[in-house]
Amino acid sequence: MTHPLSEENRALIERLLGEMTLGEKIGQMTQAEKNSVRRGDVARLGLGSVLSGGGGSPKPNTPEAWREMVTGFIRESLASPVGIPLLYGVDAVHGHNNVVGATIFPHNIGLGATRDPDLVRRIGRATALEVAATNVRWDFAPAVSLPQDLRWGRTYEGYSQDPALVSDLAVAYIEGLRGEGWDSPTSVLPSVKHYVADGATAFGTSTRVNRLGVTLDHTLALARTGEGMRSLLNQGAWQIDQGDSPIDEATLRSVHLPPYRAAIEAGVLNVMASYSSWQGLKMHAHRSLLTDVLKGELGFQGFVVSDWEAIDQLHPGDYASCVADAVNAGVDMVMVPFDYERFIHTLRAEVEAGRVSGARIDDAVRRILTAKVALGLFERPSTDEALLSLVGCPEHRAVAREAVRKSLVLLKNEGNVLPLSPDLPALLVAGEAADDLGAQCGGWTITWMGGHGPTTPGTTILEGLRRQFGHPARVHYVPNGETSSRYPVGLAVLAEEPYAEGMGDRRELRLSPKHLALLARVRQQCDRLVVVLLSGRPLVITEQVPDWDAFVAAWLPGTEGDGVAEVLCGAAPFTGRLGFDWPLSQADVARTATSQNLWKIGAGLTPVSGEIPPLSPTP
Ligand code: BGC
Ligand code: BGC
C-alpha cells in the first residue's frame, strides 16, 4: 500500500517526533471529553484531541456556539509549545446529530435498505459540510457492524447483515466524508468502527452491568433514558452490547473483516476499537487483531482510537495494566474520556518502567500525526466560517428526504391500498409516533439516547401527510386512535422508544401492549389498515400482520418526515429492500443457519402505481 503522505510531509513528522518530549507525545495520544477539560489544559498538556460524546453540546446548542467551542480548543492547541493542531471528534452517525438545526438522515439500517452507494456518498458529503461548519474534522462513523442478533441495541447503526453491501455503502460514505481529497478544506476524517465483530456478540455475555443490575459506571449514571434503568435491565438492556463474539476465525474473516479491508483500500486513516471481545479476549487488548491483522496484514497506516472509557474494562482496579495492555496491543489514541491527567501520568510511568516502549509511543504518535497532516490541519487548522450557512440547508434536507423515500420497505400491500388514493374522503392517522420528531430520529439525536417531540427542526410524518395528501382537511389525526367515526383507511404509526447502545438491547422483539391496543382500536374503525413501523430493527409481528392490509418498515428516518408521506401518497415509488432477514418468531431473532424468516433479506414490494406525479417542494 502506498503511503498517504508525500516525502516532505513524512519528513515533517519525523522532525516533530525528534523535537517532542515524552509528555508531548503522550498528550497527542490523549483524547478528553469536552465537559471534563479544564481551561488551559489543552495547551498545558498538549492534548491531541477533544471529543463531544452523544449529546455533548455547548449551551446554547446552536451551530454558531458549536463552532465557537471547537475553535476555542483548536486555538489553545496552537498556543501549546509544540503547537500541533487539535483534532476534534464527534459522533455524526446520521448527520451532525448532536447539533440542533442540523440535517438528520435516516440511521444506517434505513440506508442499507436503499442499496444506493451514490446516495450514501452524497449523505457523507452533506454530513461532512455540516460537521466542518462547526470546525470539526473527525466523525466517529461509519459503523461497519454486521449485526447478527437483532436484539442488539446498535442494530440500527449497521447497514445490513450482508458484508458486501456494508462494504459498498461504507466506502461510499467514506468517499463522501473525504470529498475532493483528505487535504481539501471540508474533508472529515472517518472513524471506521467498531473493530472488529462488534455485531457478533452473544446474548448474556455483556459485562457492562453486573448481575445484580448494578452499574459502577460513571457514564451510565449520567445517561438519561425515557424508561427507568431498572425496567430496561428487566427487558434485557446490557445483555449483548460490549459482550463476547464467540465466532470462529473463518467467520470473523469472511463476515466481519471485509468492510475494514475495503475502508483501508479507500484510504481511511482511523479505526475505532470495539468494546467487545473475541473468544474471551477484549479487542482493546487484542494485539494480534489490532496490530498483526489490522496494521500488518491489512496495511492500515492510520491510527486506532479506543472507545469511550473502554480501556478501563481491561483490568478493573488496575489502571496501569489497562493502559499498558491497550497501548501495547496497538491502541494509538485513548478516548479517556474523563480523568485525562491520570491517563497521562499512568502512561508516562509505564514508559519509564519499560512496560511500554519508546518505539511504540513513536509509532502511535507518527500515526496520529499522519492523519492530522493528511487533513491539512497544519496549514489550515480551522475551516471556513461561511460553511455555517449549510447546516440544515434545504439542499441537504432534500438529500435526506430522498434517502427517506428510498429507505421505506413495503412488505405487504393487499389490494394495493398503497399508495393512498387522493380521492379518499377521509384518512385516519393514529399513533403518537405520527407526530413525534424525536421518535422518528431515534437514538444519537441531540442526546445520546434520543428523545421525543420537536427536539430539533424537522417535519413529522403527520405534517408531511397534510402536505402530500392533497386535501389536508381530510387527514384526521387521532393520536390514541379512539374515534367513533368510520374510515375507509386508517394509518397507524408505531415506534420503538428511542435508545442507544446497550440500553436498547432487548430479550424479545415485539410490539408493546400500547401498540396492540392502538391497533385494535384503529382496526375496528377502518375498512383498510395500513401500519408504518418506526424502529431500529425488525420486530416479531407474525401474529399481527394477517390483520393488516399494508405494512411499511420505515426504520428511523430522521428529520424529513415528508419523505415518508411522499411515498405513502404515491408522489414517489416504494423501492427499498430489506437489508436484514425479518424473523418469524422470537426463536429467530439471533440469526443462525436454521433461523426462519417472515421475509428474507432483499424483500420489498415495488407496486407500479401508474403515472408518478412530480414531487412537490417543501415550503
Ligand atoms: C456519552 C456517549 C458515549 C457513552 C459511552 C455517554 O455518556 O454521551 O457519547 O457513547 O456515554 O457509553
Ligand atoms: C460508542 C462509540 C462512540 C463513542 C463516543 C461509545 O460509547 O461505543 O460508538 O463513538 O462512545 O461517543
XYZ file of C-alpha atoms and ligand atoms in Angstrom:
643
model
C 0.000 0.000 0.000
C 1.353 3.417 -0.921
C 1.911 5.893 1.882
C -0.783 8.577 2.212
C 1.760 11.374 2.637
C 4.424 12.977 0.463
C 8.142 12.572 1.308
C 8.157 16.153 2.504
C 5.274 15.659 4.916
C 6.785 12.469 6.232
C 9.972 14.348 6.932
C 7.950 16.980 8.793
C 6.514 14.283 11.042
C 9.946 12.771 11.718
C 11.285 16.204 12.589
C 8.419 16.794 15.019
C 8.945 13.391 16.594
C 12.594 14.266 17.085
C 11.707 17.507 18.859
C 8.786 16.398 21.016
C 9.165 15.485 24.672
C 7.671 12.283 26.022
C 4.961 14.350 27.699
C 4.057 15.999 24.403
C 3.883 12.648 22.678
C 1.596 11.247 25.347
C -0.504 14.406 25.085
C -1.090 13.640 21.403
C -2.262 10.157 22.376
C -4.872 11.574 24.744
C -8.480 12.361 23.909
C -10.542 14.099 26.581
C -14.254 14.754 26.691
C -15.120 18.421 26.333
C -17.080 18.757 29.572
C -14.110 17.400 31.533
C -11.427 19.614 30.014
C -10.309 22.387 32.315
C -9.439 25.709 30.756
C -5.793 25.835 29.748
C -5.225 22.080 29.796
C -5.248 21.621 26.035
C -2.237 23.911 25.803
C -0.569 22.834 29.046
C -0.784 19.112 28.295
C -0.720 19.344 24.500
C -3.844 17.218 24.202
C -4.130 15.619 20.780
C -7.889 15.552 20.714
C -11.114 16.532 22.440
C -14.487 14.975 21.727
C -18.151 15.543 22.244
C -19.877 12.357 23.326
C -23.519 11.755 22.463
C -25.291 14.955 23.499
C -22.004 16.750 24.249
C -23.237 20.115 23.070
C -22.398 23.650 24.128
C -25.008 25.965 25.605
C -26.859 27.191 23.695
C -26.930 24.264 21.291
C -26.555 26.212 18.068
C -24.162 25.671 15.144
C -22.516 29.000 15.995
C -21.898 28.018 19.616
C -20.504 24.675 18.465
C -18.083 26.423 16.166
C -17.010 28.808 18.881
C -16.439 25.957 21.347
C -14.393 23.862 18.932
C -12.440 26.858 17.679
C -11.531 27.698 21.276
C -9.965 24.269 21.749
C -8.098 24.485 18.438
C -6.697 27.919 19.313
C -5.491 26.597 22.628
C -3.705 23.690 20.944
C -1.884 26.083 18.634
C -0.714 28.036 21.660
C 0.929 24.979 23.228
C 4.730 24.699 22.976
C 4.592 22.090 20.152
C 1.648 23.871 18.531
C 0.220 20.753 16.939
C -3.374 21.426 15.867
C -6.075 19.623 17.797
C -8.422 17.209 16.068
C -11.966 17.468 17.442
C -14.211 14.400 17.173
C -17.979 13.854 17.200
C -20.461 11.079 16.516
C -22.121 12.369 13.360
C -23.665 8.983 12.713
C -26.762 10.181 10.825
C -25.911 13.755 10.042
C -24.295 16.102 12.594
C -26.790 14.682 15.037
C -25.860 16.435 18.279
C -26.430 19.855 16.757
C -29.876 21.444 16.921
C -30.761 22.516 13.385
C -28.552 20.023 11.539
C -29.970 17.713 8.872
C -30.719 14.317 10.391
C -30.513 11.487 7.858
C -32.004 8.011 8.285
C -29.970 5.737 10.543
C -27.783 3.235 8.699
C -30.345 0.423 8.748
C -32.538 2.621 6.543
C -29.626 3.462 4.234
C -28.925 -0.248 3.872
C -32.469 -0.654 2.571
C -31.776 1.914 -0.168
C -28.803 -0.102 -1.507
C -27.721 3.138 -3.131
C -23.996 3.959 -2.785
C -24.326 7.178 -4.761
C -26.945 8.428 -2.305
C -24.830 7.382 0.681
C -21.837 9.221 -0.833
C -23.934 12.393 -1.068
C -25.065 11.909 2.538
C -21.424 11.595 3.581
C -20.593 14.825 1.776
C -23.525 16.756 3.231
C -22.644 15.470 6.693
C -19.008 16.474 6.240
C -20.019 20.003 5.238
C -22.242 20.412 8.299
C -19.576 18.914 10.568
C -16.837 21.081 9.057
C -19.078 24.118 9.500
C -18.685 23.703 13.260
C -14.899 23.379 12.784
C -14.945 19.635 13.498
C -12.860 17.402 11.205
C -13.363 13.944 12.685
C -16.524 11.838 12.614
C -16.852 8.574 14.579
C -18.556 6.924 11.611
C -19.258 4.821 9.636
C -20.157 1.873 11.807
C -19.466 -1.176 9.658
C -21.048 -3.572 12.130
C -22.727 -6.729 10.865
C -25.455 -7.234 13.449
C -26.273 -10.917 13.893
C -28.638 -10.712 16.856
C -31.383 -8.205 16.106
C -31.986 -7.714 19.812
C -28.749 -5.725 19.909
C -29.394 -2.044 20.686
C -26.962 -0.999 17.939
C -28.594 -2.965 15.136
C -29.773 0.270 13.516
C -26.201 1.552 13.295
C -25.418 -1.279 10.869
C -26.335 -1.039 7.196
C -27.081 -4.717 6.671
C -26.270 -8.303 7.518
C -24.576 -8.621 4.117
C -20.813 -7.909 4.234
C -20.639 -6.885 0.578
C -23.444 -4.350 0.961
C -21.909 -2.990 4.168
C -18.530 -2.616 2.451
C -20.016 -0.822 -0.565
C -22.019 1.646 1.489
C -19.222 2.255 3.978
C -16.774 3.051 1.174
C -19.317 5.398 -0.395
C -19.802 7.177 2.930
C -16.038 7.454 3.420
C -15.676 8.962 -0.055
C -18.380 11.440 0.868
C -16.627 12.482 4.069
C -13.379 12.843 2.140
C -14.734 14.919 -0.723
C -12.038 16.005 -3.170
C -9.164 14.739 -1.058
C -8.156 14.332 2.574
C -6.334 17.649 2.417
C -9.295 19.537 0.959
C -10.791 22.216 3.235
C -14.013 20.351 4.063
C -12.771 16.776 4.342
C -13.715 14.956 7.531
C -11.743 12.026 8.919
C -13.909 8.904 9.200
C -13.566 6.513 12.122
C -14.472 3.056 10.920
C -15.962 1.200 13.871
C -16.056 -0.919 15.934
C -13.110 -3.153 15.164
C -13.956 -5.984 14.935
C -17.038 -8.238 15.109
C -18.955 -5.844 17.369
C -22.093 -7.229 15.720
C -21.417 -10.829 16.670
C -21.648 -10.643 20.451
C -23.808 -13.273 22.125
C -26.794 -12.514 24.357
C -25.853 -12.697 28.032
C -22.129 -12.077 27.527
C -22.057 -8.347 28.211
C -20.352 -7.377 31.447
C -21.074 -3.658 31.463
C -23.752 -4.014 34.119
C -23.250 -6.668 36.768
C -25.648 -9.491 37.519
C -27.310 -7.580 40.333
C -28.134 -4.927 37.795
C -25.717 -2.512 39.396
C -23.709 -0.263 37.180
C -20.482 1.013 38.602
C -20.083 3.096 35.566
C -19.850 6.862 35.599
C -21.166 7.036 32.060
C -24.356 5.087 32.613
C -25.099 7.006 35.740
C -25.190 10.095 33.525
C -27.400 8.654 30.800
C -30.953 9.860 30.608
C -33.438 7.323 29.377
C -37.179 7.543 28.823
C -37.731 4.460 30.956
C -36.012 3.763 34.235
C -32.762 1.822 34.246
C -34.280 -0.963 36.313
C -37.120 -1.510 33.870
C -34.704 -1.501 30.932
C -32.467 -4.066 32.603
C -35.501 -6.301 33.109
C -36.203 -6.037 29.396
C -32.686 -7.146 28.541
C -30.640 -3.945 28.427
C -26.850 -4.504 28.508
C -27.020 -8.175 27.669
C -25.500 -8.093 24.174
C -23.674 -4.810 23.644
C -19.958 -4.899 24.534
C -20.178 -8.668 25.025
C -18.165 -11.544 23.597
C -18.197 -12.716 19.978
C -17.776 -16.484 20.161
C -17.423 -16.934 16.368
C -14.553 -18.830 14.752
C -11.754 -17.151 12.855
C -13.113 -18.091 9.446
C -16.390 -16.288 10.249
C -14.579 -13.312 11.683
C -12.588 -13.045 8.474
C -15.360 -13.705 5.986
C -18.197 -11.727 7.624
C -16.781 -9.042 9.899
C -13.383 -8.127 8.453
C -14.232 -7.307 4.798
C -15.553 -3.768 5.409
C -12.258 -2.854 7.133
C -10.275 -4.149 4.177
C -12.473 -2.109 1.817
C -12.220 1.012 4.001
C -8.434 0.771 4.155
C -8.276 0.428 0.386
C -10.378 3.603 0.271
C -7.680 5.325 2.327
C -9.176 5.608 5.819
C -6.769 6.776 8.487
C -8.709 5.999 11.660
C -10.332 2.904 13.114
C -12.105 2.642 16.478
C -11.575 -0.467 18.586
C -14.632 -2.310 19.830
C -15.638 -2.647 23.469
C -16.451 -6.267 22.669
C -14.253 -9.348 22.989
C -13.427 -12.093 20.554
C -13.348 -15.562 22.074
C -12.969 -14.065 25.527
C -10.219 -11.519 24.852
C -11.226 -7.863 24.764
C -10.469 -6.131 21.484
C -8.721 -3.284 23.281
C -6.084 -5.780 24.420
C -6.086 -7.843 21.222
C -2.623 -7.427 19.842
C -2.933 -9.944 17.072
C -6.115 -8.404 15.639
C -5.174 -4.751 16.211
C -1.524 -4.916 15.304
C -0.825 -8.072 13.305
C -4.026 -8.171 11.272
C -5.173 -4.525 11.002
C -1.835 -2.755 10.784
C 0.174 -5.653 9.397
C -1.881 -7.814 7.115
C -4.383 -5.127 6.027
C -1.684 -2.464 5.799
C -3.573 0.156 7.826
C -1.335 3.244 8.163
C -3.657 5.405 10.247
C -4.292 5.325 13.992
C -6.501 3.253 16.251
C -8.607 5.160 18.763
C -10.039 3.406 21.785
C -13.729 3.571 22.554
C -15.092 5.680 25.412
C -13.653 4.580 28.778
C -13.096 1.182 27.180
C -9.557 0.505 28.337
C -10.788 0.800 31.933
C -12.588 -2.502 31.434
C -9.416 -4.484 30.705
C -8.244 -4.900 34.311
C -10.764 -3.292 36.655
C -8.905 -1.877 39.625
C -5.509 -1.910 37.896
C -5.393 1.123 35.663
C -1.681 0.842 34.904
C -2.205 -2.575 33.315
C -5.208 -1.235 31.398
C -3.065 1.488 29.877
C -0.028 -0.656 29.141
C -2.024 -3.522 27.649
C -4.101 -1.287 25.396
C -1.142 0.690 24.062
C 0.968 -2.428 23.607
C -1.885 -4.139 21.795
C -1.956 -1.299 19.266
C -4.307 1.399 20.573
C -2.743 4.701 19.481
C -5.081 7.280 20.980
C -7.170 6.747 24.098
C -10.681 8.189 24.436
C -10.143 8.591 28.142
C -12.698 10.471 28.433
C -12.841 11.922 31.980
C -9.616 11.855 34.008
C -7.078 12.602 31.294
C -4.342 13.616 33.696
C -4.476 10.231 35.325
C -4.118 8.607 31.909
C -1.158 10.822 31.047
C 0.645 10.145 34.338
C -0.019 6.457 34.095
C 1.248 6.074 30.549
C 4.342 8.080 31.380
C 5.058 5.828 34.361
C 4.560 2.726 32.206
C 7.057 4.039 29.651
C 9.544 4.938 32.361
C 9.163 1.490 33.891
C 9.872 -0.064 30.493
C 6.487 -1.729 30.181
C 5.661 0.357 27.116
C 8.496 1.047 24.696
C 9.502 4.411 23.332
C 9.248 2.898 19.872
C 5.585 2.035 20.463
C 4.908 5.629 21.579
C 6.640 6.987 18.481
C 4.672 4.656 16.269
C 1.391 5.784 17.850
C 2.223 9.480 17.529
C 3.502 9.028 13.964
C 0.130 7.512 13.039
C -1.855 10.299 14.721
C 0.268 12.969 13.051
C -0.104 11.211 9.712
C -3.868 11.731 9.917
C -3.505 15.344 11.063
C -1.068 16.158 8.278
C -3.193 14.328 5.714
C -6.159 16.528 6.680
C -4.044 19.601 6.074
C -4.539 20.753 9.679
C -1.027 22.168 9.886
C -1.672 24.644 7.089
C -5.350 25.142 7.870
C -6.265 24.263 11.448
C -9.717 25.857 11.098
C -12.428 25.642 8.466
C -14.215 28.491 6.730
C -16.866 30.089 8.901
C -19.082 30.679 5.866
C -19.867 26.953 5.905
C -22.266 27.664 8.781
C -24.944 28.595 6.272
C -25.004 24.952 5.150
C -26.126 23.470 8.478
C -29.631 22.121 7.894
C -29.839 23.847 4.497
C -32.630 22.945 2.044
C -30.194 21.129 -0.293
C -29.095 18.769 2.490
C -32.654 18.232 3.663
C -33.557 17.325 0.090
C -30.866 14.623 0.129
C -32.220 13.372 3.457
C -35.734 13.313 2.076
C -34.576 11.308 -0.929
C -32.896 8.876 1.463
C -36.109 8.556 3.459
C -38.131 7.824 0.329
C -35.673 5.180 -0.820
C -35.346 3.562 2.615
C -39.002 2.608 3.053
C -39.663 -1.091 2.609
C -43.176 -2.136 1.648
C -43.709 -5.668 2.894
C -47.432 -6.172 2.454
C -49.960 -4.386 0.245
C -53.283 -6.203 -0.044
C -55.434 -4.866 -2.859
C -52.898 -2.087 -3.483
C -54.129 0.058 -0.625
C -50.827 1.896 -1.050
C -50.170 4.387 -2.408
C -53.115 6.118 -0.760
C -55.697 7.239 -3.241
C -56.016 11.031 -3.420
C -59.766 10.525 -3.705
C -60.212 9.103 -0.205
C -62.980 11.048 1.560
C -61.012 10.852 4.808
C -57.860 9.309 6.243
C -57.478 8.372 9.892
C -53.941 8.807 11.183
C -53.319 7.257 14.588
C -50.368 6.811 16.898
C -48.403 9.482 18.737
C -45.383 8.500 16.671
C -47.056 10.025 13.601
C -46.304 13.434 15.054
C -43.127 12.805 17.057
C -39.925 14.047 15.510
C -37.780 12.604 18.303
C -39.208 9.120 17.863
C -38.637 9.173 14.115
C -34.996 10.189 14.647
C -34.233 7.564 17.323
C -31.072 7.428 19.462
C -27.975 9.543 18.794
C -30.127 12.592 18.136
C -29.424 15.754 20.133
C -28.824 13.487 23.132
C -27.168 10.084 23.373
C -30.453 8.232 23.924
C -32.568 10.471 21.692
C -35.907 11.840 22.854
C -39.468 12.707 21.989
C -41.127 15.672 20.344
C -39.583 18.598 18.467
C -36.021 18.175 19.748
C -34.702 19.825 16.562
C -36.255 21.421 13.461
C -37.785 18.959 11.009
C -41.037 17.596 9.653
C -43.085 14.830 11.196
C -44.868 12.201 9.158
C -48.198 13.825 10.007
C -47.024 17.217 8.768
C -45.815 15.535 5.612
C -49.153 13.786 5.110
C -51.052 17.035 5.499
C -48.876 18.459 2.764
C -48.850 15.495 0.424
C -52.374 14.209 0.775
C -53.900 16.807 -1.483
C -56.828 17.538 0.832
C -55.226 18.391 4.182
C -58.607 18.724 5.845
C -59.292 15.076 5.102
C -56.403 13.937 7.286
C -57.903 13.232 10.718
C -55.254 12.817 13.373
C -56.358 10.915 16.461
C -53.202 10.124 18.458
C -54.720 7.380 20.600
C -56.958 6.041 17.839
C -60.155 6.491 19.849
C -62.828 7.602 17.458
C -66.442 6.770 16.790
C -66.213 7.693 13.096
C -65.702 5.116 10.384
C -62.904 5.466 7.859
C -62.111 3.784 4.581
C -58.404 3.750 5.507
C -56.607 4.018 8.827
C -52.876 4.627 9.061
C -51.270 3.568 12.338
C -47.751 4.775 13.043
C -45.935 2.762 15.709
C -42.486 3.483 17.116
C -39.969 1.896 19.410
C -38.878 4.052 22.358
C -35.640 5.806 21.332
C -32.466 4.132 22.637
C -28.736 3.863 22.020
C -26.115 1.175 22.578
C -26.765 -1.470 25.228
C -29.674 0.487 26.623
C -31.548 -0.807 23.594
C -30.695 -4.495 23.997
C -33.917 -6.480 24.472
C -34.745 -10.012 25.476
C -37.610 -10.103 22.969
C -38.531 -8.021 19.970
C -42.243 -7.351 19.967
C -44.895 -4.667 19.736
C -45.796 -3.166 23.103
C -49.207 -3.626 24.766
C -49.837 0.030 23.962
C -49.171 -0.606 20.263
C -51.502 -3.601 20.251
C -54.308 -1.666 21.926
C -53.945 1.140 19.409
C -54.028 -1.297 16.508
C -57.175 -2.963 17.865
C -58.977 0.388 18.093
C -57.948 1.541 14.617
C -58.743 -1.836 13.071
C -62.301 -1.543 14.334
C -62.952 1.833 12.790
C -61.323 1.318 9.414
C -62.037 -0.764 6.334
C -58.343 -0.941 5.492
C -55.465 -0.756 7.936
C -52.005 0.482 6.951
C -49.215 0.113 9.516
C -45.998 2.133 9.442
C -43.334 0.969 11.873
C -40.548 3.270 13.077
C -37.912 1.004 14.550
C -34.225 0.356 14.786
C -34.689 -3.283 13.767
C -37.330 -5.773 12.695
C -39.797 -6.705 15.459
C -41.618 -10.035 15.540
C -45.058 -9.242 14.078
C -46.045 -12.609 12.625
C -49.276 -12.822 14.626
C -50.385 -9.279 13.814
C -49.588 -8.938 10.109
C -52.558 -11.011 8.860
C -54.787 -8.309 10.313
C -53.111 -5.525 8.357
C -53.753 -4.577 4.744
C -50.408 -2.910 4.261
C -47.159 -2.750 6.170
C -44.230 -0.366 5.738
C -40.924 -0.679 7.598
C -39.761 2.934 7.849
C -36.754 2.416 10.215
C -35.552 5.661 11.842
C -35.947 8.182 9.041
C -34.678 11.340 10.766
C -35.890 14.893 10.418
C -37.504 14.649 6.974
C -40.899 13.060 7.609
C -42.024 14.461 4.268
C -40.161 11.637 2.584
C -42.402 9.061 4.273
C -45.533 10.956 3.290
C -44.429 11.347 -0.317
C -44.125 7.617 -0.803
C -47.319 6.788 1.108
C -49.193 9.218 -1.111
C -47.633 7.986 -4.345
C -45.502 11.013 -5.191
C -42.530 8.624 -5.293
C -42.386 4.834 -5.617
C -41.513 2.248 -2.995
C -38.078 0.891 -3.881
C -36.490 -0.101 -0.541
C -35.474 -3.680 0.149
C -34.656 -5.365 3.430
C -31.017 -5.357 4.453
C -31.795 -7.973 7.100
C -33.883 -11.111 7.319
C -37.136 -10.407 9.153
C -37.535 -13.026 11.902
C -40.570 -15.265 12.073
C -40.554 -15.834 15.825
C -38.649 -14.938 18.971
C -36.559 -18.041 18.331
C -35.283 -16.450 15.126
C -34.096 -13.042 16.340
C -30.494 -14.197 16.637
C -29.515 -15.346 13.183
C -28.331 -18.920 12.759
C -28.299 -21.331 9.853
C -31.713 -22.638 10.878
C -33.468 -19.311 11.554
C -36.853 -18.908 9.914
C -37.972 -15.678 8.382
C -41.193 -13.872 7.779
C -39.389 -12.099 4.944
C -35.880 -12.648 3.583
C -33.173 -10.069 3.113
C -33.889 -8.355 -0.216
C -37.673 -8.470 0.226
C -39.635 -5.342 -0.672
C -42.651 -4.729 -2.892
C -42.450 -2.163 -5.640
C -46.014 -1.622 -6.847
C -46.233 0.241 -10.114
C -48.723 2.963 -9.458
C -49.177 4.217 -12.987
C -48.088 7.773 -13.520
C -45.917 9.184 -10.739
C -46.740 12.853 -10.149
C -43.845 15.275 -9.699
C -42.623 15.889 -6.146
C -43.997 18.999 -4.533
C -41.295 21.129 -2.928
C -41.114 21.536 0.843
C -42.148 25.076 1.679
C -21.836 9.673 26.086
C -21.770 8.907 24.801
C -20.930 7.724 24.961
C -21.387 6.923 26.123
C -20.416 5.832 26.381
C -22.341 8.787 27.163
O -22.402 9.479 28.364
O -22.685 10.749 25.947
O -21.191 9.644 23.785
O -21.019 6.971 23.802
O -21.501 7.719 27.272
O -21.012 4.631 26.658
C -19.595 4.348 21.447
C -18.904 4.838 20.211
C -18.844 6.338 20.212
C -18.196 6.835 21.480
C -18.123 8.337 21.567
C -19.066 4.980 22.690
O -19.874 4.664 23.755
O -19.469 2.951 21.530
O -19.574 4.361 19.081
O -18.150 6.774 19.091
O -18.923 6.369 22.579
O -19.352 8.909 21.776
